[in-house]
Amino acid sequence: SQTIHQWPATLVQPVGSPLSLECTVEGTSNPNLYWYRQAAGRGLQLLFYSVGIGQISSEVPQNLSASRPQDRQFILSSKKLLLSDSGFYLCAWSLPRGSSNQPQHFGDGTRLSIL
Amino acid sequence: GNSVTQMEGPVTLSEEAFLTINCTYTATGYPSLFWYVQYPGEGLQLLLKATKADDKGSNKGFEATYRKETTSFHLEKGSVQVSDSAVYFCALSDGGAGKSTFGDGTTLTVKP
């Protein structure tokens, strides 16, 4: 069966510090991968998605970036965090292109607090 | 572009009450529709889905029917429990990179 791992679960970082959040998927090949941010009491904002290694699409201009160095690894990064980057970050995967009726499967999230 | 509009919350019900959470959508083509549930401090879990008009998705006593004529996918449950307290998200997916469009979520609190 497929599993998704996301870490760390919580993170407290000072303004201006770098960020690296990691997500890995097991049990499937060539998944679509996604990074979302959820502000407190709000819906999901899609940040990045990827349909393959090295293929990253950005949905919202910001100081974050994403990379996919391996088929089942998705990394969210920042060189300098802003206060507005605080939130709950969720990684998700879905079956590859051509499976539009398939749902997304989410990790447990990372709660990021910027001080 | 695509959009999903959910009933605004929060919704507070007594145990064993009937639940309806409204969801309407705008999409080009023929999307698949989903309901996800998020328990406190966790990620989202798929609750149910429907892939074509008139399909009914069901799981754990929850149901939703894909209504193309009204572009709706309302979530219902006949008798809610305290353990159903969570945030519920309606979403659609219309292919491409499998991107989904999510509603803003509806917070449900069930009191004993």
Short mmCIF file of C-alpha atoms in Angstrom, two decimals:
data_model
loop_
_atom_site.label_atom_id
_atom_site.label_comp_id
_atom_site.label_asym_id
_atom_site.label_seq_id
_atom_site.Cartn_x
_atom_site.Cartn_y
_atom_site.Cartn_z
CA SER A 1 0.00 0.00 0.00
CA GLN A 2 1.02 3.59 -0.53
CA THR A 3 2.17 5.84 2.28
CA ILE A 4 3.24 9.45 2.48
CA HIS A 5 5.66 10.85 5.04
CA GLN A 6 6.07 14.50 5.82
CA TRP A 7 8.44 16.08 8.32
CA PRO A 8 8.96 17.76 10.62
CA ALA A 9 5.54 17.85 12.25
CA THR A 10 6.16 21.24 13.84
CA LEU A 11 8.77 23.89 13.26
CA VAL A 12 9.49 27.26 14.84
CA GLN A 13 11.80 29.49 12.84
CA PRO A 14 12.96 33.11 13.13
CA VAL A 15 12.20 35.63 10.40
CA GLY A 16 14.90 35.59 7.73
CA SER A 17 16.01 32.01 8.37
CA PRO A 18 15.99 29.31 5.67
CA LEU A 19 13.43 26.53 5.39
CA SER A 20 13.41 22.97 4.14
CA LEU A 21 10.37 20.70 4.43
CA GLU A 22 10.53 17.21 3.04
CA CYS A 23 7.91 14.81 1.77
CA THR A 24 8.36 11.26 0.51
CA VAL A 25 5.91 8.78 -0.95
CA GLU A 26 6.23 5.00 -0.86
CA GLY A 27 4.45 2.28 -2.75
CA THR A 28 3.78 4.05 -6.06
CA SER A 29 5.79 5.24 -9.03
CA ASN A 30 5.77 8.60 -10.83
CA PRO A 31 3.11 10.18 -8.63
CA ASN A 32 1.89 13.71 -9.04
CA LEU A 33 3.08 15.65 -6.00
CA TYR A 34 1.67 18.80 -4.42
CA TRP A 35 2.50 21.35 -1.73
CA TYR A 36 -0.34 23.27 -0.11
CA ARG A 37 -0.50 25.91 2.60
CA GLN A 38 -3.44 26.23 4.93
CA ALA A 39 -3.76 29.40 6.97
CA ALA A 40 -5.57 29.14 10.32
CA GLY A 41 -9.27 28.55 9.75
CA ARG A 42 -8.91 28.80 6.00
CA GLY A 43 -8.96 26.57 2.96
CA LEU A 44 -6.06 25.12 1.00
CA GLN A 45 -3.81 27.20 -1.20
CA LEU A 46 -1.91 25.19 -3.84
CA LEU A 47 1.70 26.33 -3.85
CA PHE A 48 3.49 23.91 -6.19
CA TYR A 49 2.82 20.73 -8.10
CA SER A 50 5.01 18.31 -9.98
CA VAL A 51 4.27 15.65 -12.57
CA GLY A 52 7.82 14.27 -12.70
CA ILE A 53 11.43 14.60 -11.59
CA GLY A 54 12.65 18.14 -12.05
CA GLN A 55 9.23 19.34 -13.28
CA ILE A 56 7.82 21.96 -10.93
CA SER A 57 4.91 24.30 -11.54
CA SER A 58 4.36 27.28 -9.28
CA GLU A 59 0.85 28.46 -8.60
CA VAL A 60 1.48 31.49 -6.43
CA PRO A 61 4.42 33.91 -6.66
CA GLN A 62 6.22 34.05 -3.32
CA ASN A 63 9.56 33.53 -1.64
CA LEU A 64 9.13 29.76 -1.54
CA SER A 65 10.49 27.22 -4.00
CA ALA A 66 10.06 23.50 -4.53
CA SER A 67 12.25 20.75 -5.90
CA ARG A 68 11.81 17.11 -6.84
CA PRO A 69 15.25 15.51 -6.82
CA GLN A 70 13.88 11.97 -6.89
CA ASP A 71 10.69 10.38 -8.21
CA ARG A 72 9.00 10.17 -4.82
CA GLN A 73 10.64 13.06 -2.97
CA PHE A 74 9.28 16.60 -2.87
CA ILE A 75 11.00 19.41 -0.99
CA LEU A 76 9.68 22.86 -0.09
CA SER A 77 12.32 25.51 0.57
CA SER A 78 12.89 29.15 1.31
CA LYS A 79 16.08 31.17 1.58
CA LYS A 80 14.57 33.76 3.91
CA LEU A 81 11.31 33.22 5.76
CA LEU A 82 8.75 35.98 6.22
CA LEU A 83 6.19 36.32 9.00
CA SER A 84 3.49 35.68 6.40
CA ASP A 85 4.95 32.20 5.73
CA SER A 86 3.45 30.91 8.97
CA GLY A 87 0.85 28.23 8.44
CA PHE A 88 0.11 24.55 8.08
CA TYR A 89 1.91 23.00 5.12
CA LEU A 90 0.54 19.88 3.52
CA CYS A 91 2.13 17.57 1.00
CA ALA A 92 -0.06 15.35 -1.16
CA TRP A 93 0.23 12.82 -3.98
CA SER A 94 -2.08 11.44 -6.62
CA LEU A 95 -1.83 8.87 -9.37
CA PRO A 96 -0.10 10.04 -12.54
CA ARG A 97 -1.65 12.00 -15.38
CA GLY A 98 -4.62 10.31 -16.96
CA SER A 99 -6.22 9.49 -13.64
CA SER A 100 -8.29 12.61 -13.16
CA ASN A 101 -10.90 10.81 -11.13
CA GLN A 102 -8.38 9.80 -8.52
CA PRO A 103 -8.23 11.64 -5.21
CA GLN A 104 -5.25 13.23 -3.57
CA HIS A 105 -3.63 11.63 -0.53
CA PHE A 106 -2.28 13.92 2.14
CA GLY A 107 0.52 13.79 4.66
CA ASP A 108 -0.01 14.78 8.27
CA GLY A 109 1.27 18.30 7.68
CA THR A 110 3.92 20.58 9.14
CA ARG A 111 2.89 23.42 11.41
CA LEU A 112 5.31 26.27 10.76
CA SER A 113 5.50 29.23 13.11
CA ILE A 114 7.66 32.23 12.24
CA LEU A 115 8.80 34.42 15.12
CA GLY B 1 -11.37 28.85 -14.08
CA ASN B 2 -12.69 26.25 -11.69
CA SER B 3 -14.16 27.13 -8.32
CA VAL B 4 -15.85 25.44 -5.37
CA THR B 5 -18.20 27.22 -2.99
CA GLN B 6 -19.03 25.65 0.34
CA MET B 7 -21.57 26.47 2.95
CA GLU B 8 -19.99 28.78 5.48
CA GLY B 9 -19.45 27.49 8.95
CA PRO B 10 -19.08 26.83 11.68
CA VAL B 11 -21.89 24.32 11.97
CA THR B 12 -22.88 23.10 15.43
CA LEU B 13 -25.25 20.16 15.85
CA SER B 14 -26.41 17.89 18.61
CA GLU B 15 -25.57 14.20 18.44
CA GLU B 16 -27.95 12.22 16.19
CA ALA B 17 -29.01 15.34 14.25
CA PHE B 18 -29.20 15.40 10.46
CA LEU B 19 -26.29 17.02 8.65
CA THR B 20 -26.19 18.85 5.33
CA ILE B 21 -23.17 20.77 4.09
CA ASN B 22 -23.81 22.48 0.78
CA CYS B 23 -21.27 22.52 -2.01
CA THR B 24 -21.60 24.00 -5.50
CA TYR B 25 -18.99 24.15 -8.20
CA THR B 26 -18.03 25.85 -11.44
CA ALA B 27 -15.90 23.89 -13.90
CA THR B 28 -15.20 23.44 -17.57
CA GLY B 29 -15.66 19.89 -18.76
CA TYR B 30 -16.74 17.03 -16.54
CA PRO B 31 -14.91 17.07 -13.22
CA SER B 32 -14.72 14.42 -10.55
CA LEU B 33 -16.00 15.55 -7.16
CA PHE B 34 -14.70 14.75 -3.70
CA TRP B 35 -15.35 15.33 -0.03
CA TYR B 36 -12.37 15.30 2.31
CA VAL B 37 -12.34 15.40 6.11
CA GLN B 38 -9.66 16.96 8.31
CA TYR B 39 -9.48 16.10 11.99
CA PRO B 40 -7.67 18.55 14.31
CA GLY B 41 -3.92 18.69 13.71
CA GLU B 42 -4.01 16.21 10.83
CA GLY B 43 -3.92 16.19 7.06
CA LEU B 44 -6.96 15.67 4.86
CA GLN B 45 -8.48 12.24 4.29
CA LEU B 46 -10.71 11.27 1.41
CA LEU B 47 -14.26 10.76 2.66
CA LEU B 48 -16.09 9.97 -0.59
CA LYS B 49 -16.04 10.70 -4.30
CA ALA B 50 -18.20 10.69 -7.43
CA THR B 51 -16.86 10.68 -10.96
CA LYS B 52 -19.90 11.32 -13.15
CA ALA B 53 -23.37 12.83 -13.07
CA ASP B 54 -25.89 11.10 -10.79
CA ASP B 55 -23.18 9.05 -9.09
CA LYS B 56 -23.62 8.78 -5.32
CA GLY B 57 -20.54 8.54 -3.17
CA SER B 58 -20.91 7.11 0.31
CA ASN B 59 -18.71 6.22 3.26
CA LYS B 60 -19.12 5.97 7.05
CA GLY B 61 -22.78 6.99 6.82
CA PHE B 62 -22.01 10.10 4.74
CA GLU B 63 -23.47 10.50 1.25
CA ALA B 64 -23.24 12.97 -1.61
CA THR B 65 -24.79 12.89 -5.07
CA TYR B 66 -23.20 14.47 -8.17
CA ARG B 67 -25.89 16.79 -9.55
CA LYS B 68 -24.79 18.16 -12.90
CA GLU B 69 -28.00 20.13 -13.48
CA THR B 70 -27.51 22.14 -10.29
CA THR B 71 -23.68 21.84 -10.23
CA SER B 72 -23.87 20.64 -6.64
CA PHE B 73 -22.40 17.92 -4.44
CA HIS B 74 -24.01 18.36 -1.02
CA LEU B 75 -22.76 16.23 1.87
CA GLU B 76 -25.36 14.55 4.10
CA LYS B 77 -25.46 12.26 7.09
CA GLY B 78 -28.58 11.06 8.80
CA SER B 79 -27.29 10.93 12.37
CA VAL B 80 -24.04 12.62 13.34
CA GLN B 81 -21.79 11.56 16.19
CA VAL B 82 -19.38 13.52 18.36
CA SER B 83 -16.54 11.78 16.49
CA ASP B 84 -17.69 13.45 13.24
CA SER B 85 -16.48 16.81 14.54
CA ALA B 86 -13.93 17.97 11.95
CA VAL B 87 -13.45 20.29 8.98
CA TYR B 88 -15.03 19.11 5.73
CA PHE B 89 -13.71 20.14 2.31
CA CYS B 90 -15.47 19.84 -1.01
CA ALA B 91 -13.15 19.57 -4.04
CA LEU B 92 -13.15 18.94 -7.76
CA SER B 93 -10.56 17.56 -10.15
CA ASP B 94 -10.76 17.88 -13.91
CA GLY B 95 -7.66 16.07 -15.07
CA GLY B 96 -4.49 17.63 -16.45
CA ALA B 97 -1.93 17.28 -13.69
CA GLY B 98 -4.62 15.99 -11.37
CA LYS B 99 -4.85 19.37 -9.74
CA SER B 100 -7.80 19.81 -7.46
CA THR B 101 -9.75 22.91 -6.55
CA PHE B 102 -10.84 23.00 -2.90
CA GLY B 103 -13.58 24.87 -1.12
CA ASP B 104 -12.72 26.86 2.01
CA GLY B 105 -13.86 24.10 4.35
CA THR B 106 -16.76 23.88 6.79
CA THR B 107 -16.10 23.26 10.47
CA LEU B 108 -18.55 20.86 12.08
CA THR B 109 -18.88 20.54 15.85
CA VAL B 110 -21.17 17.85 17.24
CA LYS B 111 -22.17 18.19 20.89
CA PRO B 112 -23.28 15.26 23.06
#
